[in-house]
Every structure is written in C-alpha cells, then in structure tokens.
PDB file of C-alpha atoms in Angstrom:
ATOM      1  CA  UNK H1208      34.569  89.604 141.877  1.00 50.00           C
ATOM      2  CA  UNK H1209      36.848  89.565 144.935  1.00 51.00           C
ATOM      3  CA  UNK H1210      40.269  91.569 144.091  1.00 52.00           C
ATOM      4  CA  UNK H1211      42.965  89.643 146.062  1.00 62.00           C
ATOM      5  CA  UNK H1212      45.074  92.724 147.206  1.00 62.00           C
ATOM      6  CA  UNK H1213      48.399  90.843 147.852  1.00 64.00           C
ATOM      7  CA  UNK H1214      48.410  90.108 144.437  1.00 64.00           C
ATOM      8  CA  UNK H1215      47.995  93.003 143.244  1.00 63.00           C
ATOM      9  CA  UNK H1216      50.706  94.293 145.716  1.00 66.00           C
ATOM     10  CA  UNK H1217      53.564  91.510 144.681  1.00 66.00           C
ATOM     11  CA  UNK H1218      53.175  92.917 141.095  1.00 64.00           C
ATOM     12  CA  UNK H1219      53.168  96.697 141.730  1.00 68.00           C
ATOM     13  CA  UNK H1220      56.447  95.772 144.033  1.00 68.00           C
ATOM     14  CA  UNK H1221      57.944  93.607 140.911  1.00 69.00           C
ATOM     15  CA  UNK H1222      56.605  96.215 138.605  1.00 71.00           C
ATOM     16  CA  UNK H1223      58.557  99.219 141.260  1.00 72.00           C
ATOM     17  CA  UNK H1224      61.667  96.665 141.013  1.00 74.00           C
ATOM     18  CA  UNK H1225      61.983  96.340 137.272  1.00 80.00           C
ATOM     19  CA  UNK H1226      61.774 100.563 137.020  1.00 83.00           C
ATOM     20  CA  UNK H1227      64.532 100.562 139.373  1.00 83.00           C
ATOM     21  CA  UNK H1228      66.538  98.192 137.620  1.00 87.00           C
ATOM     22  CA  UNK H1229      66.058 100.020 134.849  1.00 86.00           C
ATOM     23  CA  UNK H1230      66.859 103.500 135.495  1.00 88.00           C
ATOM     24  CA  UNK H1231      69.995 102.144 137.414  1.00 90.00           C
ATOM     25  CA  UNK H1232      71.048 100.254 134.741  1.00 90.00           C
ATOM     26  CA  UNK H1233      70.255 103.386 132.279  1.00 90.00           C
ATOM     27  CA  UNK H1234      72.547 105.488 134.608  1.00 93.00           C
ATOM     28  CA  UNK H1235      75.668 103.144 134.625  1.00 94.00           C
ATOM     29  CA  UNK H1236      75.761 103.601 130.822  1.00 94.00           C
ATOM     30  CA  UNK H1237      75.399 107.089 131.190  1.00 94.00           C
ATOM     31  CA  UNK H1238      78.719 106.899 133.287  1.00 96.00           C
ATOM     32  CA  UNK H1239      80.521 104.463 130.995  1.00 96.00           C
ATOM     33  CA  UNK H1240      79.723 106.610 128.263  1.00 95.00           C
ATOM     34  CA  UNK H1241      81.350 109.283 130.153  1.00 96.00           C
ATOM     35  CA  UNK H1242      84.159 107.332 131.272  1.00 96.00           C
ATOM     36  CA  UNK H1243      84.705 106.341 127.821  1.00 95.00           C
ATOM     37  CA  UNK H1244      85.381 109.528 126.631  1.00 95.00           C
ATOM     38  CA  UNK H1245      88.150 110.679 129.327  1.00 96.00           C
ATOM     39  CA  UNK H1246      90.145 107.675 128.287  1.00 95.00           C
ATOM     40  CA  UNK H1247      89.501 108.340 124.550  1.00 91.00           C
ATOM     41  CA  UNK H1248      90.530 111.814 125.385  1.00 94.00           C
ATOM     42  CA  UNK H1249      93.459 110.631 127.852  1.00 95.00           C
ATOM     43  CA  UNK H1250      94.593 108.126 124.583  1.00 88.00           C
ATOM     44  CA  UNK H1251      95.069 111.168 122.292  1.00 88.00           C
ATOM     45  CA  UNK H1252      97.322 113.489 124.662  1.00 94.00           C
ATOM     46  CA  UNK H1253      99.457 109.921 125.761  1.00 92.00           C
ATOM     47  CA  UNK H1254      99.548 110.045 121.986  1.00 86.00           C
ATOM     48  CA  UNK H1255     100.608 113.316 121.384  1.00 91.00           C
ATOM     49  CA  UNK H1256     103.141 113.164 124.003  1.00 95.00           C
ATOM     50  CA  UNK H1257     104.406 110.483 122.474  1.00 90.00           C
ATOM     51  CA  UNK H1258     105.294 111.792 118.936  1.00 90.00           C
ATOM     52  CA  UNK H1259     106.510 114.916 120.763  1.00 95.00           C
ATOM     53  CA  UNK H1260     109.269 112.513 122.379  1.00 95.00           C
ATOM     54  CA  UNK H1261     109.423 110.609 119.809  1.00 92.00           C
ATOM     55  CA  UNK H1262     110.790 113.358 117.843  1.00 95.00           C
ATOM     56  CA  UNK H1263     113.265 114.442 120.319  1.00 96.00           C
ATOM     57  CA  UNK H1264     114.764 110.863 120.730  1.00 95.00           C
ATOM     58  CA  UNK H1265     115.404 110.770 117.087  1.00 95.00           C
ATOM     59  CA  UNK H1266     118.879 112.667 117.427  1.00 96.00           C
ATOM     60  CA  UNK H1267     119.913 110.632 120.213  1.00 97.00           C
ATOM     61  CA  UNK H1268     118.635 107.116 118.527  1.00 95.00           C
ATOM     62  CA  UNK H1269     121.149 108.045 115.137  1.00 96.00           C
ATOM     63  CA  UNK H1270     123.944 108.890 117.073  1.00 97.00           C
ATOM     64  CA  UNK H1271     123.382 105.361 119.025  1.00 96.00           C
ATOM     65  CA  UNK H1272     123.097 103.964 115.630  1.00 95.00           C
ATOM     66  CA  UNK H1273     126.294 105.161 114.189  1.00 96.00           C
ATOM     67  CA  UNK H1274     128.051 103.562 116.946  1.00 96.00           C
ATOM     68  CA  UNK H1275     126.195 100.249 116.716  1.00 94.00           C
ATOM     69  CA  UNK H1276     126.890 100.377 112.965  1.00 90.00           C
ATOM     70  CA  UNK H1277     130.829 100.495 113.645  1.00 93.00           C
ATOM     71  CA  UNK H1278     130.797  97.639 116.154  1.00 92.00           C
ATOM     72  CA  UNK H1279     130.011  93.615 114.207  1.00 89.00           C
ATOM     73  CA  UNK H1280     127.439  91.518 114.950  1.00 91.00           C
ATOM     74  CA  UNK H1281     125.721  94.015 117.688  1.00 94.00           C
ATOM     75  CA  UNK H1282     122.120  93.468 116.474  1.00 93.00           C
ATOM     76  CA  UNK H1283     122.801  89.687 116.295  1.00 93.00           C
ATOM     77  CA  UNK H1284     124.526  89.271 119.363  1.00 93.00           C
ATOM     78  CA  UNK H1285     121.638  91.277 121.275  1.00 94.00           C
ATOM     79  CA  UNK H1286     118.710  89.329 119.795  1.00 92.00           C
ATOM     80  CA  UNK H1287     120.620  85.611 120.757  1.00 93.00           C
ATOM     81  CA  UNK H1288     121.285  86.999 123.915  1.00 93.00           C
ATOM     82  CA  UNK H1289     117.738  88.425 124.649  1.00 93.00           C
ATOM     83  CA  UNK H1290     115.953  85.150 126.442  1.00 91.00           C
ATOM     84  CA  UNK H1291     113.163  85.045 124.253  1.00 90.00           C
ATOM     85  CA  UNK H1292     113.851  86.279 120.578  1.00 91.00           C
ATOM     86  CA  UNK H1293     117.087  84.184 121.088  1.00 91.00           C
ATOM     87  CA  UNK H1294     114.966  81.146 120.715  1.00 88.00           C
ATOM     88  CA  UNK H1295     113.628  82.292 117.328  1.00 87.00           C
ATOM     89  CA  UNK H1296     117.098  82.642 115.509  1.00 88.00           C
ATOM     90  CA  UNK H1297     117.929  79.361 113.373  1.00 86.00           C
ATOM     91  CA  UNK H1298     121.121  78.674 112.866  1.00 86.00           C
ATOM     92  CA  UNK H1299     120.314  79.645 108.736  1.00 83.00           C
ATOM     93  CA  UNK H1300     119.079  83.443 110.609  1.00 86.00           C
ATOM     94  CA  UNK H1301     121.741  83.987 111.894  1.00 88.00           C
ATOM     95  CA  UNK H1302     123.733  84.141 108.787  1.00 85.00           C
ATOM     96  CA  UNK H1303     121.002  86.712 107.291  1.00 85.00           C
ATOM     97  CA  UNK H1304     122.258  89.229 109.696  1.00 85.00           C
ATOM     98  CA  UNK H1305     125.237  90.470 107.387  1.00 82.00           C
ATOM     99  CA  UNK H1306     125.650  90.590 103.431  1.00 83.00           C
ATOM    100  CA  UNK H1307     124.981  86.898 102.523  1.00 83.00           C
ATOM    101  CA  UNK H1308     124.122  84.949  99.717  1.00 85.00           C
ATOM    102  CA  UNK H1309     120.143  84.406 100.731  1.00 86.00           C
ATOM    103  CA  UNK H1310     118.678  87.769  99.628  1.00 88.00           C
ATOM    104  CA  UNK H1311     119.065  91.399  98.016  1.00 89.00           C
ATOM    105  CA  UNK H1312     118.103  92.985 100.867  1.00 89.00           C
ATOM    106  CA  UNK H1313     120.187  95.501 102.555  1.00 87.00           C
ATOM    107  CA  UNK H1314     117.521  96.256 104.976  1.00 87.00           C
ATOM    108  CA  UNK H1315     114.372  94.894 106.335  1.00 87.00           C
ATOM    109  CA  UNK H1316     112.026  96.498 108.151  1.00 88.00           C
ATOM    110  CA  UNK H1317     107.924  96.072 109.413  1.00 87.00           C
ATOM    111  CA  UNK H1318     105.984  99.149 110.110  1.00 88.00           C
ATOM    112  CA  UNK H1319     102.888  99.247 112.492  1.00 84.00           C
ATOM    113  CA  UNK H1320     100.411 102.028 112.297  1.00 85.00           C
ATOM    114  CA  UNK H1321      96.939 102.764 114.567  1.00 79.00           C
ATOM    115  CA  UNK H1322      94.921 103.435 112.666  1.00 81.00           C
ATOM    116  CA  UNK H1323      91.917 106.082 113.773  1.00 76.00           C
ATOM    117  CA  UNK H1324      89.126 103.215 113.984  1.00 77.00           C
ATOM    118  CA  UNK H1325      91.716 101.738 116.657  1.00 72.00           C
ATOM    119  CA  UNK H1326      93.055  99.252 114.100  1.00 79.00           C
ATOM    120  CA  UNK H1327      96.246  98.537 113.276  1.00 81.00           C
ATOM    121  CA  UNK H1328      98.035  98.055 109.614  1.00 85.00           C
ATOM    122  CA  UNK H1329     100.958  96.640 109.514  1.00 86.00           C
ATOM    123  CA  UNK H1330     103.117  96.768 106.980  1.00 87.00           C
ATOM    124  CA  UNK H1331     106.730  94.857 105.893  1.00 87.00           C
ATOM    125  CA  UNK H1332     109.827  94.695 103.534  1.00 88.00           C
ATOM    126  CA  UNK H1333     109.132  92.130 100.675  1.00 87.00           C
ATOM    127  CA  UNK H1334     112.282  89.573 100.977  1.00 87.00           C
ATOM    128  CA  UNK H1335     113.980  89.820  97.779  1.00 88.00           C
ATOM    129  CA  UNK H1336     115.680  86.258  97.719  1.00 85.00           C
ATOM    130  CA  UNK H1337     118.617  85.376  95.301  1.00 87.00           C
ATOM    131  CA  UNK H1338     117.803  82.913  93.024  1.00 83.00           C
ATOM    132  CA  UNK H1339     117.537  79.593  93.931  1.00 78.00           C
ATOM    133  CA  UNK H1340     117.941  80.654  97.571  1.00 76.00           C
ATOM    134  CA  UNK H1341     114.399  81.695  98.390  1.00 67.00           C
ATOM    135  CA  UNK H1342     111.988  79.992 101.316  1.00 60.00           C
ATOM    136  CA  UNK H1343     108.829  79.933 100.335  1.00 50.00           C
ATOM    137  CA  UNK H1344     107.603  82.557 103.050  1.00 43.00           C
ATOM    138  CA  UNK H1345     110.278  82.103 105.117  1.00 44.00           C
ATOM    139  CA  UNK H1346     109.757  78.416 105.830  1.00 44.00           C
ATOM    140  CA  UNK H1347     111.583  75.560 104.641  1.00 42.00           C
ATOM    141  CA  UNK H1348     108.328  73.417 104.155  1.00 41.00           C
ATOM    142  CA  UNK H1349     107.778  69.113 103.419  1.00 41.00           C
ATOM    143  CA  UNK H1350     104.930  67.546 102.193  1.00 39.00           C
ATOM    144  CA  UNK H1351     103.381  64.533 103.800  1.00 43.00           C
ATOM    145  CA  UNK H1352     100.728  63.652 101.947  1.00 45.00           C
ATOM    146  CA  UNK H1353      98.148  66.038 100.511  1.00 42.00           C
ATOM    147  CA  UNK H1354      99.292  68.017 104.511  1.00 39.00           C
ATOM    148  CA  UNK H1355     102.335  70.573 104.909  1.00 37.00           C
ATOM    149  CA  UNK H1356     104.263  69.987 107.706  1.00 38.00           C
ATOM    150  CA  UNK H1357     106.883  73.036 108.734  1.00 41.00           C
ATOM    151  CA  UNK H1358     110.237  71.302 109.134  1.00 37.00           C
ATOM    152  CA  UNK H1359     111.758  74.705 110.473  1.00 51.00           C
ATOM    153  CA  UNK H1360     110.198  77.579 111.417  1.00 67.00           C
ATOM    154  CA  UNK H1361     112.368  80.712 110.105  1.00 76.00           C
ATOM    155  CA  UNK H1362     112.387  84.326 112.284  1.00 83.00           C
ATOM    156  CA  UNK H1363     112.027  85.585 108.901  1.00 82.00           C
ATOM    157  CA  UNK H1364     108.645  84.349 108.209  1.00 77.00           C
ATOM    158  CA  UNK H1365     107.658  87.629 110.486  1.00 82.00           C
ATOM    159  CA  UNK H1366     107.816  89.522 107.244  1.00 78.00           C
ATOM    160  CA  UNK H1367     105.470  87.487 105.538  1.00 69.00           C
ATOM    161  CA  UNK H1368     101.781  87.893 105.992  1.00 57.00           C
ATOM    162  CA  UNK H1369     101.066  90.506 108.374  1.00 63.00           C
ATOM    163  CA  UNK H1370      97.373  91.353 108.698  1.00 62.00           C
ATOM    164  CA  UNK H1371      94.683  89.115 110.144  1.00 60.00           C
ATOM    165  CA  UNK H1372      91.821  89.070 107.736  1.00 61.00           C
ATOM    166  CA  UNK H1373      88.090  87.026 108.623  1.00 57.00           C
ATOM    167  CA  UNK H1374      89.220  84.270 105.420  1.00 63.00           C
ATOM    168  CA  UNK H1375      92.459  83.443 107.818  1.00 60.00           C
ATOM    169  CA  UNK H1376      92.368  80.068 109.374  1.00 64.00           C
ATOM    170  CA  UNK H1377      92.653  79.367 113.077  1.00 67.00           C
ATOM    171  CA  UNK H1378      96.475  78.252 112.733  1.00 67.00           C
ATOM    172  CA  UNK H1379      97.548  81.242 110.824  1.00 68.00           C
ATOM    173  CA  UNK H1380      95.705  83.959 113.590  1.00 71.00           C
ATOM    174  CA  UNK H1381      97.631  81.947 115.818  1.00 73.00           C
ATOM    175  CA  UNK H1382     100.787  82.396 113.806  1.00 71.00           C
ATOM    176  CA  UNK H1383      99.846  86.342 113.147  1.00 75.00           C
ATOM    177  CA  UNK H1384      99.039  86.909 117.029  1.00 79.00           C
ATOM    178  CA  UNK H1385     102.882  85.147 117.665  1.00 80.00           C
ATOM    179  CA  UNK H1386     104.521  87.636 115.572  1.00 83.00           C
ATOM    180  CA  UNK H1387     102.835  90.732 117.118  1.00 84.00           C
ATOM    181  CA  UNK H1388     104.490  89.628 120.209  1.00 88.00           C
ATOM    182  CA  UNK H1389     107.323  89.688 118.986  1.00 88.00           C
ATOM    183  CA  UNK H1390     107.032  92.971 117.597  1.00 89.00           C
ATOM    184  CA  UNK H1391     105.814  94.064 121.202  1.00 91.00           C
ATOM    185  CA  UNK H1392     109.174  92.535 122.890  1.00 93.00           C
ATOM    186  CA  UNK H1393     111.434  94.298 120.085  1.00 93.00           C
ATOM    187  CA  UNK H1394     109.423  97.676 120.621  1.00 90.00           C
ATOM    188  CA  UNK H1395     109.083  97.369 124.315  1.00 92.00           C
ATOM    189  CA  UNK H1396     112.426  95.577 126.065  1.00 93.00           C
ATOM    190  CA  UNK H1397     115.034  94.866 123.113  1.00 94.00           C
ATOM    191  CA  UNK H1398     114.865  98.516 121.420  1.00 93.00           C
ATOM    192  CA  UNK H1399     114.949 100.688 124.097  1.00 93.00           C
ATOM    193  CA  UNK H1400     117.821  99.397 125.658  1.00 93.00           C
ATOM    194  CA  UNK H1401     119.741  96.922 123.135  1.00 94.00           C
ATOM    195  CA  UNK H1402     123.156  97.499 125.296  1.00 94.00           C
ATOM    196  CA  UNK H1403     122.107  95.237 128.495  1.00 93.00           C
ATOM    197  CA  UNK H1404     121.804  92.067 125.845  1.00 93.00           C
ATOM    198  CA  UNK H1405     124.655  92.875 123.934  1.00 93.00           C
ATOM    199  CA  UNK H1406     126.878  93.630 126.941  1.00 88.00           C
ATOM    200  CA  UNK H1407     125.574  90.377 128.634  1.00 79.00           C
ATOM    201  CA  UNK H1408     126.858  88.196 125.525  1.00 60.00           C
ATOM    202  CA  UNK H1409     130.274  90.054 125.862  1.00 56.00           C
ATOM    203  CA  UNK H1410     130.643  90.245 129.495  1.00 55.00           C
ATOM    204  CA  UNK H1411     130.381  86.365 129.659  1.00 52.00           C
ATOM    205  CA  UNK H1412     132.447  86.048 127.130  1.00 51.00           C
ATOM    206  CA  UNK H1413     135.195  87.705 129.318  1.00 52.00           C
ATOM    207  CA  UNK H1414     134.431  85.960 131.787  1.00 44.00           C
ATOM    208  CA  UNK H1415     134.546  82.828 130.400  1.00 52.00           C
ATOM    209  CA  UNK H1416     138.268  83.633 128.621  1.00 52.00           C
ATOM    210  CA  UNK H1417     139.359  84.715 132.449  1.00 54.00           C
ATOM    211  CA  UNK H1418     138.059  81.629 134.089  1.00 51.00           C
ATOM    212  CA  UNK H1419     141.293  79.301 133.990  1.00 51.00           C
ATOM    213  CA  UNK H1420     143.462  82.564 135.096  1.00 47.00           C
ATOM    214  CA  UNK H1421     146.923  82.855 133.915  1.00 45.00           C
ATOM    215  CA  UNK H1422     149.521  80.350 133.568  1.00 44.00           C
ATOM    216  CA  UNK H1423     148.932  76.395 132.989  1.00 44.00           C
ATOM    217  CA  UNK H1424     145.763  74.890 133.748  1.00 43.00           C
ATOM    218  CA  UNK H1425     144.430  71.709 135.614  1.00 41.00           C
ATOM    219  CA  UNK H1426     144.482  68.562 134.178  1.00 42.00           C
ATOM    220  CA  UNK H1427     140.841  68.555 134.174  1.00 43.00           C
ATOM    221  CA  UNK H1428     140.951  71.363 132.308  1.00 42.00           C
ATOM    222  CA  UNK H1429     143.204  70.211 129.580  1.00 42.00           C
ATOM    223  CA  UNK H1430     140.868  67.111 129.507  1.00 45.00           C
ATOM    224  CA  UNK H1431     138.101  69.583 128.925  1.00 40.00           C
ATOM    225  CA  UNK H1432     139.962  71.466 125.958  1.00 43.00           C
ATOM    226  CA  UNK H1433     140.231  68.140 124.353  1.00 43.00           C
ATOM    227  CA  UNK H1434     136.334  67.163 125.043  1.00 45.00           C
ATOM    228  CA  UNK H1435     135.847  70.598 123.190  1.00 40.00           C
ATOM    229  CA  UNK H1436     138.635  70.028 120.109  1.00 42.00           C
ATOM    230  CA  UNK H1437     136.758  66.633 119.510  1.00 44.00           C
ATOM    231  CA  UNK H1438     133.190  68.508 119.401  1.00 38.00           C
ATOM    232  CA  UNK H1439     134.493  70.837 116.864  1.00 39.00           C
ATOM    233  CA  UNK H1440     136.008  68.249 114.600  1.00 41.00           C
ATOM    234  CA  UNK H1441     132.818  66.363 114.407  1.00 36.00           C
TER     235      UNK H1441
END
C-alpha cells in the first residue's frame, strides 16, 4: 500500500491549524474573562462614588426644593418647556400638576433600583383617582370592535405597569422600553438642571411682553391683537 505523503501532510497542517485556532481562541476568553472583571470591579467603585455624592447633594437638592416649592407651576413649566417630555403633557396633564379634582394624590413618584443580578425593579405610586374621575391606567381608551384603540395617550400611564415580564406582548415592551426613556431624560437632562427649561419658558415670555416696546403699536399689530381676541373667544 503506497502512503501518499501530501496527504498525509495537508491533514497534519489542517490538524496544526485547528490546535492553533483553538488555543487562540481559548486565550481571548481567558482575557475577556479578565477584562470582565476590571469593569465589574470599575462598576462597583463608579457605584460607590456615586452614593457617596449622592449623599452630599442631598442638602443642596432640599434647599433647591424649598425654593422651587415657593415659586407656581415650576415643575410644569420645565417639563412643557423641555423639547421632548413637553410633547408628552396632554392638555388633561397639565391640570394634574396642582391640587385638582382627578386624584388623591399629593405626590407621585417611581423608584428604580439595580438590582445585584444587574436587573432593575422598578417601582411606582398607585394613582388614587377620585371617583368617577379615574383612567383606566392612565388612558382614556375606545373600543372598536372586539380591538382597543388608545384615543389619548396620558404621561400618567408611566405609573402604570412598570416591569417587563416574558407573558408581556410585543406592544406593551415597546410601551415599557418608552417609559424607561423617559425616566433616563428626567434622571439625566431635566433633574439635574431643571432651571435652564424653566428659565427658557420665562425668558420668552419677557421677551415676548417687550416685543411691541412702549407706547402705541402698529396697525399690524393691533390687527394681530384682534386675530388673537377672536382665537380666544372661539
């Protein structure tokens, strides 16, 4: 029997190839591994710096509050002004932002918490609406048929069902994954620095009151105070 020796060199060379693929391939999760843990490691002191901050901002985040609890409307005014949670304020929202009629609540609030498997719970304040008053979740709802169509989508249904879970449907992920960005824009931009959308509401306001200047305006103008008198009246 005649041994064909190229043969048998291709498959020592494929057979080399493989073992080198291997052990590479062994090594780079080695080194992930590795990796893995200095960012696990780098989570937990970002962490931990965080409370420690956290804790020292507290002070300075209740005096802020006192102030913003003497001046009306600041929350409101902020959120219509903000370019994005602006959008999510009905005209029915904005009338939850005081004492009203709708619901018992005095305050709401929606808590999210890591937990240690790198999951987060989240948590919110049950709606207690008045009688007669309540949205079912938030939403004024019609039926068509044996379907629900949402007529108007309320910023309140953000306190309504909170955690994804695997019997939720495509749609209502979708909905869930909508109000976690939310909750990232509140935490992230409107939060931190509430005073650059509130001062950009009242700023054009001023501006807008010291357009037409002092003294008796244009005809045009007049023509557009009567455009706006008729606007009103309808």
């Amino acid at each position: 029997m005649v041994v064909d020796k190229g043969k048998k060199q291709k498959v020592e060379e494929e057979k080399n190839i493989d073992e080198k693929l291997f052990l590479s391939v062994e090594k780079l999760h080695e080194i992930q591994n590795e990796l893995e843990k200095i960012n696990e490691k780098a989570t937990d002191e970002v962490f931990e710096i965080e409370r420690k901050y956290n804790k020292i901002r507290k002070p300075v985040y209740d005096k802020r509050n006192d102030i913003i609890n003497s001046l009306s409307d600041f929350w409101l005014t902020a959120f219509l002004s903000h370019p994005v949670l602006g959008d999510l304020l009905t005209e029915q929202d904005q009338k939850n932002f005081k004492p009203n009629p709708f619901f018992e609540n005095s305050k709401l609030s929606k808590t999210y918490t890591i937990l240690e498997d790198g999951s987060t719970k989240v948590t919110a304040t049950t709606i207690k609406w008045k009688e007669g008053k309540g949205i079912p979740k938030g939403v004024v709802q019609e039926k068509k048929g044996n379907k629900r169509s949402h007529a108007e989508e309320s910023f309140f249904t953000w306190f309504s069902e909170v955690n994804k879970n695997d019997d939720s449907d495509d749609d209502e992920k979708e909905v869930l994954d909508i109000q976690d960005e939310v909750a990232e824009i509140i935490k992230d931009d409107l939060w931190p620095d509430p005073l650059t959308y509130f001062s950009n509401e009242v700023v054009e306001e001023d501006f807008e009151g010291d357009e037409g200047g002092e003294g008796e305006g244009s005809e045009d103008d007049e023509d557009e105070d009567e455009d706006e008198d008729d606007e009103e009246d309808k």
